[in-house]
Short mmCIF file of C-alpha atoms and ligand atoms in Angstrom, two decimals:
data_model
loop_
_atom_site.label_atom_id
_atom_site.label_comp_id
_atom_site.label_asym_id
_atom_site.label_seq_id
_atom_site.Cartn_x
_atom_site.Cartn_y
_atom_site.Cartn_z
CA MET A 1 155.29 120.39 81.17
CA LEU A 2 152.72 121.68 78.70
CA LYS A 3 151.98 120.91 75.13
CA THR A 4 149.78 122.74 72.65
CA GLY A 5 147.16 121.03 70.53
CA THR A 6 143.84 121.22 68.79
CA PHE A 7 141.12 121.50 71.42
CA THR A 8 137.88 119.66 70.88
CA ARG A 9 135.65 121.41 73.47
CA ARG A 10 132.76 123.47 72.12
CA GLY A 11 133.81 127.02 71.52
CA LEU A 12 137.55 126.64 71.50
CA GLY A 13 139.51 126.95 68.33
CA THR A 14 142.48 125.43 66.68
CA LEU A 15 145.99 125.33 68.02
CA LEU A 16 148.30 128.13 66.91
CA ALA A 17 151.79 127.81 68.43
CA ALA A 18 153.61 127.16 71.69
CA GLY A 19 156.91 128.80 72.65
CA LEU A 20 156.35 129.46 76.35
CA LEU A 21 158.97 131.05 78.60
CA ALA A 22 158.95 132.50 82.11
CA GLY A 23 160.60 135.66 83.56
CA GLY A 24 161.25 138.08 86.54
CA LEU A 25 159.88 138.89 90.16
CA VAL A 26 157.27 140.34 92.69
CA GLY A 27 154.89 139.18 95.48
CA CYS A 28 151.15 138.87 96.10
CA ALA A 29 148.53 138.25 98.76
CA ASN A 30 144.94 137.06 99.04
CA SER A 31 142.48 139.62 97.67
CA ASP A 32 145.02 142.43 97.50
CA THR A 33 147.69 143.60 95.16
CA GLY A 34 150.73 142.38 97.04
CA GLY A 35 152.63 145.04 95.13
CA ASP A 36 152.56 148.76 94.63
CA GLY A 37 150.66 149.32 91.44
CA GLY A 38 150.76 148.49 87.76
CA ASP A 39 152.08 150.11 84.63
CA SER A 40 148.92 150.81 82.77
CA GLY A 41 145.93 150.61 85.09
CA ASP A 42 146.34 152.20 88.48
CA GLY A 43 148.57 155.05 87.51
CA SER A 44 151.42 154.20 89.89
CA GLY A 45 153.72 153.70 86.91
CA ASN A 46 156.01 151.07 88.38
CA GLY A 47 156.27 149.36 85.00
CA LYS A 48 154.79 146.05 86.09
CA ILE A 49 152.00 144.21 84.33
CA VAL A 50 149.00 143.94 86.65
CA LEU A 51 147.21 140.58 86.61
CA GLY A 52 143.83 140.04 88.28
CA PHE A 53 143.44 136.37 89.12
CA SER A 54 140.21 134.84 90.42
CA GLN A 55 140.83 131.43 92.01
CA VAL A 56 138.05 128.88 92.57
CA GLY A 57 138.81 128.47 96.28
CA ALA A 58 140.87 126.19 98.49
CA GLU A 59 138.77 123.04 98.23
CA SER A 60 141.57 120.54 97.63
CA GLY A 61 145.30 119.84 97.86
CA TRP A 62 145.40 120.37 94.10
CA ARG A 63 143.93 123.86 94.45
CA THR A 64 146.40 124.82 97.17
CA ALA A 65 149.30 123.69 94.97
CA ASN A 66 147.82 125.61 92.03
CA THR A 67 147.50 128.82 94.07
CA THR A 68 151.11 128.49 95.24
CA SER A 69 152.25 127.94 91.66
CA VAL A 70 150.41 131.06 90.42
CA LYS A 71 151.69 133.26 93.25
CA GLU A 72 155.28 132.07 92.98
CA ALA A 73 155.30 132.36 89.19
CA ALA A 74 153.89 135.91 89.31
CA ALA A 75 156.66 136.88 91.73
CA GLU A 76 159.28 135.23 89.51
CA ALA A 77 157.93 136.93 86.40
CA GLY A 78 157.78 140.43 87.93
CA ILE A 79 154.01 140.55 87.45
CA GLU A 80 151.88 142.30 90.03
CA LEU A 81 149.16 139.90 91.14
CA LYS A 82 145.75 140.86 92.46
CA PHE A 83 144.56 137.52 93.83
CA ASP A 84 140.98 136.72 94.80
CA ASP A 85 139.67 133.50 96.41
CA ALA A 86 136.05 132.93 95.34
CA GLN A 87 135.32 130.24 97.92
CA GLN A 88 133.82 127.99 95.24
CA LYS A 89 131.06 130.48 94.39
CA GLN A 90 130.44 131.74 90.86
CA GLU A 91 128.90 134.99 92.11
CA ASN A 92 132.15 135.76 93.98
CA GLN A 93 134.16 135.15 90.81
CA ILE A 94 131.91 137.44 88.78
CA LYS A 95 132.25 140.12 91.49
CA ALA A 96 136.04 139.73 91.49
CA ILE A 97 136.24 140.03 87.70
CA ARG A 98 134.09 143.19 87.82
CA ASN A 99 136.43 144.61 90.48
CA PHE A 100 139.43 143.84 88.28
CA ILE A 101 137.74 145.64 85.38
CA GLN A 102 137.02 148.65 87.59
CA GLN A 103 140.65 148.69 88.75
CA LYS A 104 141.73 148.59 85.08
CA VAL A 105 144.13 145.68 85.50
CA ASP A 106 146.14 144.78 82.41
CA VAL A 107 145.08 141.12 82.15
CA ILE A 108 142.45 138.97 83.88
CA ALA A 109 142.90 135.23 84.46
CA PHE A 110 140.48 132.94 86.22
CA SER A 111 139.68 129.32 86.86
CA PRO A 112 135.91 129.12 86.32
CA VAL A 113 134.17 127.20 89.10
CA VAL A 114 131.47 126.04 86.64
CA GLU A 115 131.33 126.01 82.84
CA SER A 116 128.19 128.10 82.18
CA GLY A 117 127.09 131.66 82.85
CA TRP A 118 130.15 133.74 81.99
CA ASP A 119 129.16 135.56 78.79
CA THR A 120 127.97 138.83 80.36
CA VAL A 121 131.02 139.45 82.55
CA LEU A 122 133.40 138.31 79.80
CA LYS A 123 131.76 140.82 77.44
CA GLU A 124 132.30 143.51 80.05
CA ALA A 125 136.02 142.67 80.13
CA LYS A 126 136.19 142.67 76.35
CA ASP A 127 134.41 146.04 76.15
CA ALA A 128 136.98 147.38 78.64
CA ASP A 129 139.76 146.03 76.38
CA ILE A 130 141.15 143.73 79.07
CA PRO A 131 142.32 140.36 77.73
CA VAL A 132 141.11 137.28 79.61
CA ILE A 133 142.93 133.96 80.06
CA LEU A 134 141.12 130.83 81.27
CA THR A 135 143.24 128.69 83.54
CA ASP A 136 142.63 125.08 84.60
CA ARG A 137 138.92 124.99 83.65
CA ALA A 138 137.05 125.96 80.49
CA VAL A 139 133.80 127.85 79.93
CA ASP A 140 131.06 126.88 77.46
CA SER A 141 130.69 130.34 75.88
CA ALA A 142 129.95 130.06 72.17
CA ASP A 143 131.81 133.32 71.52
CA THR A 144 135.46 132.31 71.75
CA SER A 145 136.59 135.91 71.19
CA LEU A 146 135.66 136.56 74.83
CA TYR A 147 138.97 135.06 75.97
CA LYS A 148 142.44 134.76 74.48
CA THR A 149 143.42 131.24 75.47
CA PHE A 150 142.71 128.33 77.79
CA ILE A 151 145.57 126.65 79.67
CA GLY A 152 144.87 123.40 81.53
CA SER A 153 144.40 119.64 81.50
CA ASP A 154 142.38 117.38 79.22
CA PHE A 155 139.81 116.22 81.80
CA VAL A 156 138.05 113.84 79.40
CA LYS A 157 141.36 112.07 78.88
CA GLU A 158 141.91 111.76 82.64
CA GLY A 159 138.52 110.07 82.98
CA ARG A 160 139.19 107.85 79.99
CA LEU A 161 142.61 106.72 81.27
CA SER A 162 140.99 105.86 84.62
CA GLY A 163 138.28 103.83 82.90
CA GLU A 164 140.73 102.06 80.60
CA TRP A 165 142.83 100.98 83.58
CA LEU A 166 139.71 99.57 85.24
CA VAL A 167 138.65 97.68 82.11
CA GLU A 168 142.05 95.96 82.08
CA GLU A 169 142.05 95.38 85.85
CA LYS A 170 138.62 93.71 85.81
CA LYS A 171 138.90 91.89 82.50
CA ALA A 172 138.62 88.47 84.20
CA ALA A 173 135.37 89.40 86.01
CA THR A 174 132.56 87.00 85.15
CA GLY A 175 129.75 88.92 86.91
CA PRO A 176 128.74 92.51 87.64
CA VAL A 177 131.38 94.89 88.95
CA ASN A 178 129.58 97.61 90.92
CA ILE A 179 131.14 101.06 90.69
CA VAL A 180 130.30 104.13 92.77
CA GLU A 181 131.39 107.53 91.49
CA LEU A 182 132.25 110.61 93.55
CA GLN A 183 131.80 113.51 91.17
CA GLY A 184 133.49 116.88 91.48
CA THR A 185 131.62 120.19 91.79
CA THR A 186 128.33 120.00 89.90
CA GLY A 187 128.54 121.85 86.59
CA SER A 188 132.33 122.16 86.65
CA ALA A 189 134.39 121.21 83.60
CA PRO A 190 136.42 118.52 85.44
CA ALA A 191 133.28 116.87 86.84
CA ASN A 192 131.50 116.88 83.48
CA ASP A 193 134.51 115.75 81.49
CA ARG A 194 135.93 113.11 83.85
CA LYS A 195 132.49 111.52 84.11
CA LYS A 196 132.20 111.45 80.34
CA GLY A 197 135.67 110.01 79.68
CA PHE A 198 135.28 107.32 82.34
CA ALA A 199 131.80 106.27 81.15
CA GLU A 200 133.02 106.02 77.56
CA ALA A 201 135.97 103.82 78.55
CA ILE A 202 134.09 101.38 80.81
CA ALA A 203 131.44 100.85 78.13
CA ALA A 204 133.99 98.38 76.69
CA ASN A 205 132.98 95.86 79.38
CA PRO A 206 129.24 95.45 80.10
CA ASN A 207 130.06 93.92 83.51
CA LEU A 208 131.26 97.35 84.70
CA LYS A 209 128.26 99.27 86.02
CA ILE A 210 128.02 102.62 87.80
CA VAL A 211 125.44 101.90 90.54
CA ALA A 212 125.62 105.32 92.25
CA SER A 213 127.06 108.70 91.28
CA GLN A 214 126.93 111.89 93.34
CA SER A 215 128.90 115.08 93.89
CA GLY A 216 131.32 115.36 96.82
CA ASP A 217 132.26 118.89 95.66
CA PHE A 218 135.97 118.01 95.33
CA THR A 219 136.40 118.11 99.14
CA ARG A 220 137.50 115.49 101.69
CA ALA A 221 134.43 116.18 103.85
CA GLY A 222 132.16 115.76 100.82
CA GLY A 223 133.91 112.54 99.78
CA LYS A 224 133.52 111.06 103.25
CA GLN A 225 129.89 112.03 103.62
CA VAL A 226 128.77 110.79 100.21
CA MET A 227 130.77 107.55 100.54
CA GLU A 228 128.99 106.86 103.84
CA GLN A 229 125.68 107.15 102.00
CA PHE A 230 126.92 104.94 99.16
CA LEU A 231 128.00 102.26 101.64
CA LYS A 232 124.65 102.31 103.43
CA ALA A 233 122.63 102.13 100.21
CA ASN A 234 124.75 99.61 98.28
CA PRO A 235 125.57 96.27 99.90
CA LYS A 236 128.08 95.36 97.18
CA ILE A 237 130.55 98.05 96.10
CA ASP A 238 133.54 96.78 94.12
CA VAL A 239 135.05 100.02 92.82
CA LEU A 240 135.18 103.69 93.77
CA PHE A 241 135.97 106.23 91.07
CA ALA A 242 136.61 109.61 92.75
CA HIS A 243 137.07 112.69 90.55
CA ASN A 244 139.93 113.84 92.78
CA ASP A 245 142.33 112.61 95.48
CA ASP A 246 140.73 114.63 98.26
CA MET A 247 137.31 113.01 97.85
CA GLY A 248 139.04 109.61 97.66
CA LEU A 249 140.93 110.39 100.87
CA GLY A 250 137.68 111.37 102.62
CA ALA A 251 136.06 108.18 101.33
CA LEU A 252 138.89 106.09 102.86
CA GLU A 253 137.63 107.07 106.31
CA ALA A 254 134.07 105.97 105.49
CA ILE A 255 135.27 102.69 103.97
CA THR A 256 137.46 101.85 106.96
CA ALA A 257 134.68 102.80 109.40
CA ALA A 258 132.39 100.39 107.51
CA GLY A 259 134.86 97.56 108.23
CA LYS A 260 136.15 97.28 104.67
CA VAL A 261 139.75 97.38 103.49
CA PRO A 262 140.35 100.18 100.95
CA GLY A 263 142.37 99.07 97.95
CA LYS A 264 141.43 95.43 98.54
CA ASP A 265 137.70 95.07 99.25
CA ILE A 266 137.08 98.17 97.16
CA THR A 267 139.31 99.12 94.23
CA ILE A 268 139.92 102.88 94.34
CA ILE A 269 140.72 105.12 91.37
CA THR A 270 141.26 108.86 91.77
CA ILE A 271 142.56 111.86 89.81
CA ASP A 272 145.21 114.53 90.64
CA ALA A 273 148.25 112.75 92.16
CA VAL A 274 148.90 115.23 94.97
CA LYS A 275 151.26 113.98 97.69
CA ASP A 276 148.57 112.67 100.06
CA GLY A 277 146.92 110.79 97.22
CA MET A 278 150.24 109.38 96.05
CA GLN A 279 150.98 108.24 99.61
CA ALA A 280 147.63 106.42 99.77
CA LEU A 281 148.47 104.80 96.43
CA ALA A 282 151.96 103.80 97.59
CA ASP A 283 150.37 102.34 100.76
CA GLY A 284 147.96 100.23 98.68
CA LYS A 285 144.84 102.12 99.84
CA PHE A 286 144.31 103.58 96.38
CA ASN A 287 144.91 101.43 93.29
CA PHE A 288 145.35 103.93 90.44
CA ILE A 289 145.67 107.69 89.93
CA ALA A 290 145.42 109.72 86.73
CA GLU A 291 147.57 112.82 87.12
CA CYS A 292 146.25 116.38 86.82
CA SER A 293 149.03 118.94 87.12
CA PRO A 294 148.37 122.10 89.17
CA LEU A 295 151.71 123.70 88.24
CA LEU A 296 150.28 126.12 85.70
CA GLY A 297 151.87 129.30 87.08
CA PRO A 298 154.98 129.72 84.89
CA GLN A 299 153.15 129.08 81.62
CA LEU A 300 150.30 131.33 82.71
CA MET A 301 152.71 134.22 83.37
CA ASP A 302 154.26 133.77 79.97
CA LEU A 303 150.82 133.92 78.36
CA VAL A 304 150.01 137.03 80.42
CA LYS A 305 153.12 138.77 79.08
CA LYS A 306 152.30 137.79 75.54
CA VAL A 307 148.66 138.86 75.51
CA HIS A 308 149.63 142.10 77.22
CA ALA A 309 152.18 142.72 74.47
CA GLY A 310 149.52 141.99 71.85
CA GLU A 311 151.35 138.88 70.63
CA SER A 312 149.41 135.90 69.33
CA VAL A 313 149.09 132.92 71.67
CA PRO A 314 147.79 129.38 71.16
CA THR A 315 144.04 129.15 71.73
CA ARG A 316 144.68 125.99 73.79
CA VAL A 317 147.66 125.06 75.96
CA GLU A 318 147.28 121.53 77.26
CA THR A 319 148.99 120.12 80.33
CA GLU A 320 151.05 117.00 79.78
CA GLU A 321 150.24 114.32 82.35
CA THR A 322 150.78 110.69 83.26
CA THR A 323 149.18 107.95 85.37
CA PHE A 324 150.40 106.06 88.46
CA THR A 325 150.09 102.56 89.84
CA SER A 326 151.15 101.78 93.40
CA GLU A 327 154.71 100.85 92.38
CA GLN A 328 155.05 103.98 90.25
CA ALA A 329 153.79 106.12 93.15
CA LYS A 330 156.44 104.65 95.46
CA ALA A 331 159.11 105.59 92.94
CA ALA A 332 157.74 109.10 92.30
CA LEU A 333 156.97 110.16 95.88
CA PRO A 334 160.48 111.15 97.04
CA THR A 335 160.68 113.86 94.36
CA ARG A 336 157.03 114.83 94.19
CA LYS A 337 156.72 118.63 94.35
CA TYR A 338 153.12 118.95 95.53
O1 AHR B 401 139.99 121.77 88.17
C1 AHR B 401 140.90 120.86 88.69
C2 AHR B 401 140.26 120.13 89.85
O2 AHR B 401 139.84 121.05 90.81
C3 AHR B 401 141.16 119.17 90.58
O3 AHR B 401 141.16 117.89 90.08
C4 AHR B 401 140.50 119.18 91.92
O4 AHR B 401 141.25 118.57 92.93
C5 AHR B 401 140.26 120.63 92.10
O5 AHR B 401 139.49 120.98 93.13
#
């Protein structure tokens, strides 16, 4: 479920209104149209809105669930989707956006792999009169007229909730609590913001110290590899804060291989709450997860329809999320959708 609100990130404006609905039906495929043309761009005149969507990649369970949500919602809403997978590379996203402009799609949406470096291509879209919607991740462009709205989570809050749980969990500690941090993709909004929120929260207890922090690029392989390095370099690790479940799941392998018991010898906090992460939490291998919902598709399609119709939309649509302990994960797992 989503809520609208005033957004504090640089460059984003004040909340306008919510009122989000979903609609109709049609399919899609990777890097192609998955349909037979749009109503205003490619001249096929089938009456459908054509949406060009540039996805970050397929780096995590979260991303896979997000892609499914976008594809299913486009089909449901009767929107023709041109989907592109950028394989976690900004240059691929810029190329995809330029292709969408050339194809004269009706609306462009994308989940920016990193925050910076989008002004030129966004200006090109604006000059071509194609409205842009940011999904999942924000950009740091000072000119907020370059996009219509941003739909996604409050990443700072996710980091803060993780840190606040840890402060409570370790409140009886009398000596240093050594934390290692697995950051997401360098320069990405979730990596920057989760780091910030977590650091702010743990500042409440001077015993809590981040002794190592490095990017695992939001992947299981990255999480495993960097955790191995952390374990070699740091004889005493009390806590792992991983910016997503996948890196935490990769780190589990490294921790077990090092002869330590995850969830007991090392307290593990992650973000996302995808099924595999929730299972690890229910099994006691993780200790806490802050949720980040990937199910943005239906709300995105509603925004697409509205901007295409020239209607006003909120400048910020924020995802409503919760947190999970092990007991809560056990209760939620049977009905978990992703
Ligand atoms: O932008 C959302 C983040 O991207 C998710 O937390 C992570 O799993 C994904 O790769």
